[in-house]
PDB file of C-alpha atoms and ligand atoms in Angstrom:
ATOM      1  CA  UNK A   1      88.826 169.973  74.950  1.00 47.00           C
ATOM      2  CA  UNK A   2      86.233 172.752  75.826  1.00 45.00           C
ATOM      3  CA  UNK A   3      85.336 171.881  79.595  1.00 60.00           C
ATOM      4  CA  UNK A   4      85.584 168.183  79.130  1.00 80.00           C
ATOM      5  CA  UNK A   5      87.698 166.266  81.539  1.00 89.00           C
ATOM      6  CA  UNK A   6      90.670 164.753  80.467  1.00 96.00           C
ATOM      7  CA  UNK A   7      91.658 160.759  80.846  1.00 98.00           C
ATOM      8  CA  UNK A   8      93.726 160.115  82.943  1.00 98.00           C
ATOM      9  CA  UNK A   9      95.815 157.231  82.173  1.00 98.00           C
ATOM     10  CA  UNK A  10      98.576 154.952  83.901  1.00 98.00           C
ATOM     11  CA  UNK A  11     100.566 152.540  81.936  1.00 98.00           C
ATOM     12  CA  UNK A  12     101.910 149.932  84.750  1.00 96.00           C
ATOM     13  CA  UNK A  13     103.034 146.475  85.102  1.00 93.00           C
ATOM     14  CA  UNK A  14     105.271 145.896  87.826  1.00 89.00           C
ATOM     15  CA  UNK A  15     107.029 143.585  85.444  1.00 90.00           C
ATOM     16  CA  UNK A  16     109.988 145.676  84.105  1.00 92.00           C
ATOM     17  CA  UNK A  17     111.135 145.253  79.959  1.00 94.00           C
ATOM     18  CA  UNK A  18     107.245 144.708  78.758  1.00 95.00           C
ATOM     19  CA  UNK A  19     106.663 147.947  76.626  1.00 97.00           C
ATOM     20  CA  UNK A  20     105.696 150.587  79.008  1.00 97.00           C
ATOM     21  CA  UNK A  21     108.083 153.212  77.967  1.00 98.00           C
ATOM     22  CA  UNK A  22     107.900 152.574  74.340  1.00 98.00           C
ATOM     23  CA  UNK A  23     103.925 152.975  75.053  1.00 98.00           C
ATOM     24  CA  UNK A  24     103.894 155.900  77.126  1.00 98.00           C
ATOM     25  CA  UNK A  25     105.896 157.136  74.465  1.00 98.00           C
ATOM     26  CA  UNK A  26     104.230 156.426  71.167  1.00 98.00           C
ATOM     27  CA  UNK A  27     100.933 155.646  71.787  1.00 98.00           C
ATOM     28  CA  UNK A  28     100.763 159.535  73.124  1.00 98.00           C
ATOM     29  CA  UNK A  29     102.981 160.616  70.300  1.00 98.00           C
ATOM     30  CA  UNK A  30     100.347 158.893  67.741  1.00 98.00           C
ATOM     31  CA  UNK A  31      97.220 160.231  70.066  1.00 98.00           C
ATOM     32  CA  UNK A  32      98.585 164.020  69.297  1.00 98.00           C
ATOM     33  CA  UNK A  33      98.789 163.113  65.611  1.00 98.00           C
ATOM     34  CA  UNK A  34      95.319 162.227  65.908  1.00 98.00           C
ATOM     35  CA  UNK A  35      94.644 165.819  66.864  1.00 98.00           C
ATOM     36  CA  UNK A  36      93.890 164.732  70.914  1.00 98.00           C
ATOM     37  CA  UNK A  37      96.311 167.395  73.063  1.00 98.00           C
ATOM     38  CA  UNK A  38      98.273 165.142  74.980  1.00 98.00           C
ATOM     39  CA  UNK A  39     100.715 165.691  78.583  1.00 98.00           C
ATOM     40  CA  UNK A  40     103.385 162.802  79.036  1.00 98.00           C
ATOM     41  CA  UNK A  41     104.451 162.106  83.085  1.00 98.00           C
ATOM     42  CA  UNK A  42     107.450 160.449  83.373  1.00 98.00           C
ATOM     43  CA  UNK A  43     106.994 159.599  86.695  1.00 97.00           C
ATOM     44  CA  UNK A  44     110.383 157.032  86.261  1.00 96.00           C
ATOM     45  CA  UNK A  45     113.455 157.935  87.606  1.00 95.00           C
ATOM     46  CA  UNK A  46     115.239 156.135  84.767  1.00 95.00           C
ATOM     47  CA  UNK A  47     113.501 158.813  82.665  1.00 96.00           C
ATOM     48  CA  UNK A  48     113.208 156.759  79.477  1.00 97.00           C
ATOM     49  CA  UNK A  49     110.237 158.514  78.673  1.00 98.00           C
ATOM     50  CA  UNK A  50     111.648 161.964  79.162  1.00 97.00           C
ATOM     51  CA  UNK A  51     114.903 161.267  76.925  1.00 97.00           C
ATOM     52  CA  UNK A  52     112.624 159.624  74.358  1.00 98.00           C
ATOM     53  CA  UNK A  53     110.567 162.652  73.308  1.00 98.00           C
ATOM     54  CA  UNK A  54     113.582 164.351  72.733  1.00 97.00           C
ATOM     55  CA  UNK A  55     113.991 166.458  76.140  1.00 96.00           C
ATOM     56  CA  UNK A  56     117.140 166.055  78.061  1.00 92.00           C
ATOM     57  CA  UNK A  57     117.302 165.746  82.075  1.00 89.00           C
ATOM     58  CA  UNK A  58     119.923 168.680  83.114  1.00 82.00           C
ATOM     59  CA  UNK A  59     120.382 168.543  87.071  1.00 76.00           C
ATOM     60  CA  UNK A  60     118.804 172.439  87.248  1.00 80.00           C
ATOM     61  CA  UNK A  61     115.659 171.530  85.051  1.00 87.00           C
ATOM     62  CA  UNK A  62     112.166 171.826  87.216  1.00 95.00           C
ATOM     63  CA  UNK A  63     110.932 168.201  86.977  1.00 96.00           C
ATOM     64  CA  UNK A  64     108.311 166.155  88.331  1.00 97.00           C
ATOM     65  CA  UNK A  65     110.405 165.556  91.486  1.00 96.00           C
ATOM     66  CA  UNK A  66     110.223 169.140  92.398  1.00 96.00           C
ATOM     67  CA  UNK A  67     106.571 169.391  92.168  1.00 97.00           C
ATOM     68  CA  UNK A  68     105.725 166.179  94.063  1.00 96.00           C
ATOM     69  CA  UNK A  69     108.601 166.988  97.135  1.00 95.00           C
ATOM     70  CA  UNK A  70     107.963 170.944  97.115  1.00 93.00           C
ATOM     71  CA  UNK A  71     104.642 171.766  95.657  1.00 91.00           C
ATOM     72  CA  UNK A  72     104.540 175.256  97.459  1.00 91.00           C
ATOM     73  CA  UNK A  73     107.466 176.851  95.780  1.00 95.00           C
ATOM     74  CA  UNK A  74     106.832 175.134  92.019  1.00 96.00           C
ATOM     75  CA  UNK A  75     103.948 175.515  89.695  1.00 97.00           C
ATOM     76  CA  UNK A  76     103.041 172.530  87.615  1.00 98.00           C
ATOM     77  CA  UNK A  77     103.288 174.868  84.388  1.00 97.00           C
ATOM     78  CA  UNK A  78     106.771 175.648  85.290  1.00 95.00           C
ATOM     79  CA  UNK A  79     107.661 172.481  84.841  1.00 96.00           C
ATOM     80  CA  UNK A  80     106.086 171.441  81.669  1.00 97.00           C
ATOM     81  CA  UNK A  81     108.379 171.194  78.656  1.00 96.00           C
ATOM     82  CA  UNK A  82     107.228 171.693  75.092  1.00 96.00           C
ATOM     83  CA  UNK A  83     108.556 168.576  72.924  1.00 97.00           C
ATOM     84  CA  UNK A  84     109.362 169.489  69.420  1.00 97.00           C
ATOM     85  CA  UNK A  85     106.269 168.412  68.322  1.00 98.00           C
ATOM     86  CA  UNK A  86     102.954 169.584  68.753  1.00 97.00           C
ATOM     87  CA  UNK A  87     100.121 169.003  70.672  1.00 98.00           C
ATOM     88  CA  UNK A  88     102.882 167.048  72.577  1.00 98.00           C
ATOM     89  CA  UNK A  89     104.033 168.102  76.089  1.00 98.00           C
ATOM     90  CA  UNK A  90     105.982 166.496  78.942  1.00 98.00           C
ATOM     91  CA  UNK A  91     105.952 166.864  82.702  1.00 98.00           C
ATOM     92  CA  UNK A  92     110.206 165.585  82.846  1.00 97.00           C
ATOM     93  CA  UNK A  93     111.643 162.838  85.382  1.00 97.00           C
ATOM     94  CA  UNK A  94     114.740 163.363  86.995  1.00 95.00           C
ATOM     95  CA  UNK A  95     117.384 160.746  88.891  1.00 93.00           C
ATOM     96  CA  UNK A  96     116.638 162.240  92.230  1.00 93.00           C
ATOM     97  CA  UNK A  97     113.023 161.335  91.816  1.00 94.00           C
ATOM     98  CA  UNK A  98     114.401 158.261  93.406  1.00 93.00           C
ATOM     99  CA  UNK A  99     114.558 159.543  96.362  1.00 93.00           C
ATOM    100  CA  UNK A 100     111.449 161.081  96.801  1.00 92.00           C
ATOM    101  CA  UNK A 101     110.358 157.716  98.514  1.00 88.00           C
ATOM    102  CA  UNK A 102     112.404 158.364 101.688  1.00 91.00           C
ATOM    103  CA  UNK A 103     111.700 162.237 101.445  1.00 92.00           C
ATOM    104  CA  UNK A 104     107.794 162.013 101.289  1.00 91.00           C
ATOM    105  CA  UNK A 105     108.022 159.180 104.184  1.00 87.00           C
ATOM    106  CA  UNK A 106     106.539 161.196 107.356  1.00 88.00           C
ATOM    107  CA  UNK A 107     104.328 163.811 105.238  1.00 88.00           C
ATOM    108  CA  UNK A 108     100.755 163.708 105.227  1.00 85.00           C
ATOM    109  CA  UNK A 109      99.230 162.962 102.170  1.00 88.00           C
ATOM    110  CA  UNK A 110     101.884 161.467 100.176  1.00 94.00           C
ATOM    111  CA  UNK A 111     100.256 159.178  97.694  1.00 95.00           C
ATOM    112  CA  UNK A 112      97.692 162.120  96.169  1.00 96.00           C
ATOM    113  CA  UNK A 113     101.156 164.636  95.797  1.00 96.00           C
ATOM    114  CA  UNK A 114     100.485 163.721  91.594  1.00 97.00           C
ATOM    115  CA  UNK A 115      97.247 164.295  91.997  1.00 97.00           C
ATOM    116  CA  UNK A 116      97.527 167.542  92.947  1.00 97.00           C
ATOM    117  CA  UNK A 117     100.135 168.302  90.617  1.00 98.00           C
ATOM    118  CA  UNK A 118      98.093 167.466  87.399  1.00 98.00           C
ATOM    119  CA  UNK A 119      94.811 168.979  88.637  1.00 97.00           C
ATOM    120  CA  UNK A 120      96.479 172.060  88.035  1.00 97.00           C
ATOM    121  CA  UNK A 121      96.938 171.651  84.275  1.00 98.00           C
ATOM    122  CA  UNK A 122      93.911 169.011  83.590  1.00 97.00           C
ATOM    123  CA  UNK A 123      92.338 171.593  81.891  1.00 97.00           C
ATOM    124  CA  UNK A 124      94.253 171.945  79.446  1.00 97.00           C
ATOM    125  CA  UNK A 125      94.603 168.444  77.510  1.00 98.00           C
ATOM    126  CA  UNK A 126      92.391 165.401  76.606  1.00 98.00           C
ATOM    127  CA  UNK A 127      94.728 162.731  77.906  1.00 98.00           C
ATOM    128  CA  UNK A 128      97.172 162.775  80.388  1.00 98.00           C
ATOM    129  CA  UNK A 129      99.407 159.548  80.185  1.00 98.00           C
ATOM    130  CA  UNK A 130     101.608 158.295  82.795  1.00 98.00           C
ATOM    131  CA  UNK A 131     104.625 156.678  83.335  1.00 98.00           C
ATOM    132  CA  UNK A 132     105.611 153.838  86.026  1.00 96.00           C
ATOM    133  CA  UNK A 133     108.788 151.998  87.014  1.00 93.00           C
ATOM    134  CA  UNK A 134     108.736 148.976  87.489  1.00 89.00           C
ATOM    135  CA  UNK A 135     107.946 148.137  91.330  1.00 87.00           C
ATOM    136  CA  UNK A 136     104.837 149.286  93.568  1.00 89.00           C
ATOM    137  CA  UNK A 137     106.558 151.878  95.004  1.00 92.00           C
ATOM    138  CA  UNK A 138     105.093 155.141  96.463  1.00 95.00           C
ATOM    139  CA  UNK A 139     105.423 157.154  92.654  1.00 96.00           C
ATOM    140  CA  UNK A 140     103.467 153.864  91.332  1.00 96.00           C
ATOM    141  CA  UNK A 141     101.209 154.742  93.882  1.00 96.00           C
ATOM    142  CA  UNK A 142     100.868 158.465  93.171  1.00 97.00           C
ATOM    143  CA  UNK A 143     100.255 157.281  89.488  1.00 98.00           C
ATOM    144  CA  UNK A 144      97.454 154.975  90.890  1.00 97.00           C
ATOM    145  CA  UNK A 145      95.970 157.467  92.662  1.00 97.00           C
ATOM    146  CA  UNK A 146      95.778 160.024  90.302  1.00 98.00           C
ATOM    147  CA  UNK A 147      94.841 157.644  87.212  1.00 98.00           C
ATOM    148  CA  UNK A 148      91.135 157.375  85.820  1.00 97.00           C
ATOM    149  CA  UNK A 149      92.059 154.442  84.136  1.00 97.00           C
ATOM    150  CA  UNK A 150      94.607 151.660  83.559  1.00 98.00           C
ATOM    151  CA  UNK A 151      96.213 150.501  80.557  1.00 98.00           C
ATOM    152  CA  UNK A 152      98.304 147.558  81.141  1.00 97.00           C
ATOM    153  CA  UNK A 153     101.259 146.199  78.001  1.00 97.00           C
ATOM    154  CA  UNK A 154     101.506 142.416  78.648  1.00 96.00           C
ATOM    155  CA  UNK A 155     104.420 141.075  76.242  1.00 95.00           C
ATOM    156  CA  UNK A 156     102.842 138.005  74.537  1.00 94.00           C
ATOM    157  CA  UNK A 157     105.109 135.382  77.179  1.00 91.00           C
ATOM    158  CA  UNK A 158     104.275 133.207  79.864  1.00 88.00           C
ATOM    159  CA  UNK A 159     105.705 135.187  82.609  1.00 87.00           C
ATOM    160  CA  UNK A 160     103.613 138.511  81.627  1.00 87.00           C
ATOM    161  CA  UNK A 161     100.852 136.398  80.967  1.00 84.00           C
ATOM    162  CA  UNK A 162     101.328 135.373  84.380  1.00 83.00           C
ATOM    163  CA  UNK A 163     101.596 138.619  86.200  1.00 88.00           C
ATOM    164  CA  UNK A 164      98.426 139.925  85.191  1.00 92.00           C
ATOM    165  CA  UNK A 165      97.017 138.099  87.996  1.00 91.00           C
ATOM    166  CA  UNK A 166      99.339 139.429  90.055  1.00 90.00           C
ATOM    167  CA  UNK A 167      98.714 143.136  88.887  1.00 92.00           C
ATOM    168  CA  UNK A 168      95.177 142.508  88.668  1.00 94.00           C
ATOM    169  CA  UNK A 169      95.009 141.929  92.597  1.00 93.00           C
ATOM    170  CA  UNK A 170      97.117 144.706  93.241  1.00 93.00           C
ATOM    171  CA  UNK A 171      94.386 147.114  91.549  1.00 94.00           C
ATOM    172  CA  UNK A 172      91.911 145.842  93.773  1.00 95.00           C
ATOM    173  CA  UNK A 173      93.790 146.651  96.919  1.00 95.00           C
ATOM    174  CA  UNK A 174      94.131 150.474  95.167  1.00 95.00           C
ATOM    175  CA  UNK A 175      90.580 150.954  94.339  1.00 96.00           C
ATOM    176  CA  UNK A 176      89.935 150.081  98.034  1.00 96.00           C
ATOM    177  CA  UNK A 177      92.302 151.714  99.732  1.00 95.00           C
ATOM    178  CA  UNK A 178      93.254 154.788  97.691  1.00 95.00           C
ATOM    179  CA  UNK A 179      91.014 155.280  94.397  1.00 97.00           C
ATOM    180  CA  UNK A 180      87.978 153.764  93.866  1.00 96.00           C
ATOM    181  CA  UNK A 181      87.248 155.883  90.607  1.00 95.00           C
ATOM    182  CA  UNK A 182      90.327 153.538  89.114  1.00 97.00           C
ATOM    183  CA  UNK A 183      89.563 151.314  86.478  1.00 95.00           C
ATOM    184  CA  UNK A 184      91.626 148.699  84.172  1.00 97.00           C
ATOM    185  CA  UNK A 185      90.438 149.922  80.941  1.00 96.00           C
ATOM    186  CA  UNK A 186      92.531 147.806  78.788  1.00 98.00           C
ATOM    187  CA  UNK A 187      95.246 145.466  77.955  1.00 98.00           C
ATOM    188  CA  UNK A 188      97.987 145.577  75.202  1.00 98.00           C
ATOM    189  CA  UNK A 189     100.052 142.548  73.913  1.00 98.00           C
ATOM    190  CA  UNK A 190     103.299 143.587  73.038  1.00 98.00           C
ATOM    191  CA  UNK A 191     106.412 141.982  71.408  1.00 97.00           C
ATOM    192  CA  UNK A 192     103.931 140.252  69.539  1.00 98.00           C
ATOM    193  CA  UNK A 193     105.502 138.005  66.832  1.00 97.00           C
ATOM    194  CA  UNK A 194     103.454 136.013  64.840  1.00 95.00           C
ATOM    195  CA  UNK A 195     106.190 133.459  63.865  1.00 96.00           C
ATOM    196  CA  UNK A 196     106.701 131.887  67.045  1.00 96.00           C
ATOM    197  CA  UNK A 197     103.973 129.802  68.659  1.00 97.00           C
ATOM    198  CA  UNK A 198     104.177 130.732  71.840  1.00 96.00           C
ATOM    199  CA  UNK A 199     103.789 134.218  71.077  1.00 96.00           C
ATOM    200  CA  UNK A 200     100.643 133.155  69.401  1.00 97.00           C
ATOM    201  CA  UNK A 201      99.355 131.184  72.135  1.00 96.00           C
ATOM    202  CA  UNK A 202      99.632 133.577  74.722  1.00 95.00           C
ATOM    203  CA  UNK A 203      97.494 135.884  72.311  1.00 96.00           C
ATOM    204  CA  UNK A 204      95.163 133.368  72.288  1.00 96.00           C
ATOM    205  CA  UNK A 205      94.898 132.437  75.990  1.00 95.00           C
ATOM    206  CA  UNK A 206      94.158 136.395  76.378  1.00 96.00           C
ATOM    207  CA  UNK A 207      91.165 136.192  73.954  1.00 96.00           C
ATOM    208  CA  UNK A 208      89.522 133.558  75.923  1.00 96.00           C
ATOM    209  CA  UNK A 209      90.288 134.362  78.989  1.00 96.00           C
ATOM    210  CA  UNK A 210      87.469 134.998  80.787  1.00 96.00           C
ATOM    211  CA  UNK A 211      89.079 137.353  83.039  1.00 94.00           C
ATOM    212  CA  UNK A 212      91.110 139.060  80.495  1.00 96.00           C
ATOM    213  CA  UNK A 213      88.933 139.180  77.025  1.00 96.00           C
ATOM    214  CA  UNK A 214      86.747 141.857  77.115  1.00 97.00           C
ATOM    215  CA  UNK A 215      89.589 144.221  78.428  1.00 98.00           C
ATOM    216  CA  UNK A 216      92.000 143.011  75.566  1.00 98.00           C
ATOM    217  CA  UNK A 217      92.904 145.483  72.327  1.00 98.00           C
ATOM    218  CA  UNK A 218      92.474 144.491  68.936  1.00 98.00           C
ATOM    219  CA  UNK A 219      96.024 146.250  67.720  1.00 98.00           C
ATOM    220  CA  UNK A 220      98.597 143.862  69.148  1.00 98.00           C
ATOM    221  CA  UNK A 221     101.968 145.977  69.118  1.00 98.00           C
ATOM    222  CA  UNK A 222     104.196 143.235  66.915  1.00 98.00           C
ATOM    223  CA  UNK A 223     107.736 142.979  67.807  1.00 98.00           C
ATOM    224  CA  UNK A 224     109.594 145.733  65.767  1.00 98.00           C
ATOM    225  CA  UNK A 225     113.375 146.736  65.837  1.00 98.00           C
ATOM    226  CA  UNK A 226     112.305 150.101  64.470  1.00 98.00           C
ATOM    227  CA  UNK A 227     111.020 150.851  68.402  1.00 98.00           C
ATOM    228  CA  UNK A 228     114.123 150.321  69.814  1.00 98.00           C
ATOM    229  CA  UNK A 229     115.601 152.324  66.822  1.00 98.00           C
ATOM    230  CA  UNK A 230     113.751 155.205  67.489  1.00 98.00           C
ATOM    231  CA  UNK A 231     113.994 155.868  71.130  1.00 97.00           C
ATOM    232  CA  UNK A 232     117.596 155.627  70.184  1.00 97.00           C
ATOM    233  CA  UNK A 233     117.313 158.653  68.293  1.00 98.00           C
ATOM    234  CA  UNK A 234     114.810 159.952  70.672  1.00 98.00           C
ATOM    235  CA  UNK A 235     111.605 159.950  68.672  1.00 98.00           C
ATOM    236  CA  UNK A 236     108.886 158.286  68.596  1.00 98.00           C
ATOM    237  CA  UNK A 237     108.289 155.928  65.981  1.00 98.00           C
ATOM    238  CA  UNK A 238     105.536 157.659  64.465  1.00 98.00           C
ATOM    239  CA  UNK A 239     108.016 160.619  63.398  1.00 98.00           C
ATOM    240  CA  UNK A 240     110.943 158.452  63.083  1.00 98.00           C
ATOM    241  CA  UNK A 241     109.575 155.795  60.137  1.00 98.00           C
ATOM    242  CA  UNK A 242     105.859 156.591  59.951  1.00 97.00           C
ATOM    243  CA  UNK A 243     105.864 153.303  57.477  1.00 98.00           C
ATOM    244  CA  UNK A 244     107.077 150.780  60.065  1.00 98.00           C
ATOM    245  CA  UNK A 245     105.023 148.324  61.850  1.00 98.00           C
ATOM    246  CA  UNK A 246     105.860 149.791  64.941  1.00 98.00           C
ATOM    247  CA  UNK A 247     104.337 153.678  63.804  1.00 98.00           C
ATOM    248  CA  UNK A 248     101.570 151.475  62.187  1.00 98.00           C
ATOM    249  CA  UNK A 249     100.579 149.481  65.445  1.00 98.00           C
ATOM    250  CA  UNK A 250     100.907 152.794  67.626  1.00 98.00           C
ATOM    251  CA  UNK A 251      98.566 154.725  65.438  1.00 98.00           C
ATOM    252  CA  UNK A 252      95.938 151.818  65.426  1.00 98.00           C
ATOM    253  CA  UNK A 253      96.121 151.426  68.904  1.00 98.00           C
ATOM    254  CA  UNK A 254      95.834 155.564  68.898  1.00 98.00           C
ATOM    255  CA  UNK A 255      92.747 155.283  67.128  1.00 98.00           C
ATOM    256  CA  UNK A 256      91.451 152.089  69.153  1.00 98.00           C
ATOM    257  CA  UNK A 257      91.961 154.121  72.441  1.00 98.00           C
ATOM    258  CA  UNK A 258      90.122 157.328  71.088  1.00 97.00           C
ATOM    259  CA  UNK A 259      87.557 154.584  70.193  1.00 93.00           C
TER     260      UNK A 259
HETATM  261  N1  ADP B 301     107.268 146.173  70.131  1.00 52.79           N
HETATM  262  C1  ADP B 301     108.582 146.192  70.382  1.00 52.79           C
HETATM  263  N2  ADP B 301     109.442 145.556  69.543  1.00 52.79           N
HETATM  264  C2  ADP B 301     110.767 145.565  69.786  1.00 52.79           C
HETATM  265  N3  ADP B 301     111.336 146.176  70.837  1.00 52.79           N
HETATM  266  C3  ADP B 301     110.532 146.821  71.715  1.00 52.79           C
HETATM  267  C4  ADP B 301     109.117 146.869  71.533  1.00 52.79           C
HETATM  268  N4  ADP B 301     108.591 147.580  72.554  1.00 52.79           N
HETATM  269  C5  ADP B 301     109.616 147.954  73.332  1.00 52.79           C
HETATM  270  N5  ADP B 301     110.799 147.501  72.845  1.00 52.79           N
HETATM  271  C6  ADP B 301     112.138 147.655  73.411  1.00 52.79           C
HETATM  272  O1  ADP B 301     112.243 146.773  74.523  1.00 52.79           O
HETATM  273  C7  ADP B 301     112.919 147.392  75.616  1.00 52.79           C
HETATM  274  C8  ADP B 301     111.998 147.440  76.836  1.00 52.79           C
HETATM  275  O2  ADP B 301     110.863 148.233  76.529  1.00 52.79           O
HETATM  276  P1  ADP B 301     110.329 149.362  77.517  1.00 52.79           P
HETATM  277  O3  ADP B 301     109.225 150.060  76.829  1.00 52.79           O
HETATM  278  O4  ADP B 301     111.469 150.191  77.993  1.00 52.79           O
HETATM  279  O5  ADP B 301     109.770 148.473  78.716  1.00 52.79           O
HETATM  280  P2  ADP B 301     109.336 148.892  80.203  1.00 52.79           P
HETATM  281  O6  ADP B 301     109.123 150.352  80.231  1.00 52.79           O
HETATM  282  O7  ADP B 301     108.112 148.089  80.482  1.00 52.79           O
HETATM  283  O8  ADP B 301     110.477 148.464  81.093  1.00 52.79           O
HETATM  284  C9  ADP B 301     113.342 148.761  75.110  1.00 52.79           C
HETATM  285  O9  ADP B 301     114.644 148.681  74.630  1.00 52.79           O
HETATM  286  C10 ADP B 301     112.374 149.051  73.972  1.00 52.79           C
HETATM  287  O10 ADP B 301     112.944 149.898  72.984  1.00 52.79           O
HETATM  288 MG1   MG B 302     109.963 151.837  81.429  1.00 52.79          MG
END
């Protein structure tokens, strides 16, 4: 940690239902077993993320929303919760972070209000990992803007396969118009399943891609019930069945990202 800046990550897709959450979720969970000091934003107002490590979203809890609407009266390290693990710590979403949209719409400045809000604490961790809903919204935006880099889950289907372009283009318009020091550092095939074909295909279109290849991770994250299992009981995997391919693919992908 000792001076060195943090990375600053976004998980997006504006496809909803590809793995973002369950990333956000244990890919930082298996990054703070590998001894990295990690802070989750759940910068979703369906605060998957936030109920998945454990923490619940009471109406008087100081989330992300308060920071980002009313950064003069709250401190970013009032809001930051401790998970029950360690090395593990959350900046929580809330429902009303819905409507910060419409509440940030005449103020100056309102795509860098995340920025702000993690400079604050950068200091203190060696990845910050973010994450999206699904839409380009403004707190997409604010996630873009405040990112160093880009991970991006593409479930191994046409469709995702698809919307890369999509998302790719989007990214260029952000690094033009609000952060030029944003980069898409990688892409992660999800629900991979190695029985069906077209799962496999779609692997293999991203391999030799031109466009796609050299961004692409080795760990593919194979479909796993165990995921779904887990954020359930609000764990992640890697402390809910540390033996299941899901906990397996997470900590590869851990290690893979720490490179
Ligand atoms: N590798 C996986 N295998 C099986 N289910 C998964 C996997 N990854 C995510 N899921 C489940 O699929 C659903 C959508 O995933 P989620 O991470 O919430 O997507 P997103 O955040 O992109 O909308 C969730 O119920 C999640 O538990
Ligand atoms: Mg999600």
């Amino acid at each position: 940690m000792a001076g060195k800046k943090p990375r600053i990550v976004a998980i997006a897709n504006e496809k909803g239902g590809v793995g973002k959450t369950a990333t956000v979720v244990n890919l930082s969970a298996a990054l703070s077993v590998e001894g990295q000091k990690v802070l989750v934003v759940d910068m979703d107002p369906q605060h998957n993320t936030t109920n998945g490590l454990g923490i619940d979203v009471a109406d008087d809890n100081i989330s992300i929303y308060d920071l980002i609407t009313n950064g003069k009266e709250y401190k970013t390290s009032d809001a930051i919760c401790r998970t029950r693990w360690e090395k593990l710590d959350l900046l929580p979403s809330h429902i009303d972070l819905s409507g910060a949209e419409i509440e940030l719409v005449d103020e100056e400045a309102r795509e860098n209000r995340l920025k702000a809000v993690i400079a604050q604490v950068a200091d203190d961790y060696d990845v910050i990992i973010m994450d999206t809903p699904p839409s380009l919204s403004l707190l997409t935006i604010n996630v873009f803007a405040a990112a160093t880099e880009l991970l991006v889950p593409c479930q191994t289907h046409p469709y995702a396969y698809k919307a890369l372009e999509d998302l790719f283009d989007t990214i260029e318009d952000i690094k033009e118009e609000i952060n030029p020091d944003i980069t898409i550092s990688g892409i992660i095939p999800t629900f991979f399943d190695q029985r069906t074909r077209i799962s496999r295909d779609i692997l293999e279109r991203l391999q030799t891609d031109d466009r796609y290849k050299d961004l692409l991770y080795n760990t593919a994250i194979r479909m796993n019930t165990t995921i779904t299992d887990s954020s359930d009981k609000r764990k992640p995997v890697v402390f809910y069945r540390k033996s299941s391919y899901g906990a397996q693919d997470y900590m590869a992908l851990a290690r893979e990202f720490i490179g």
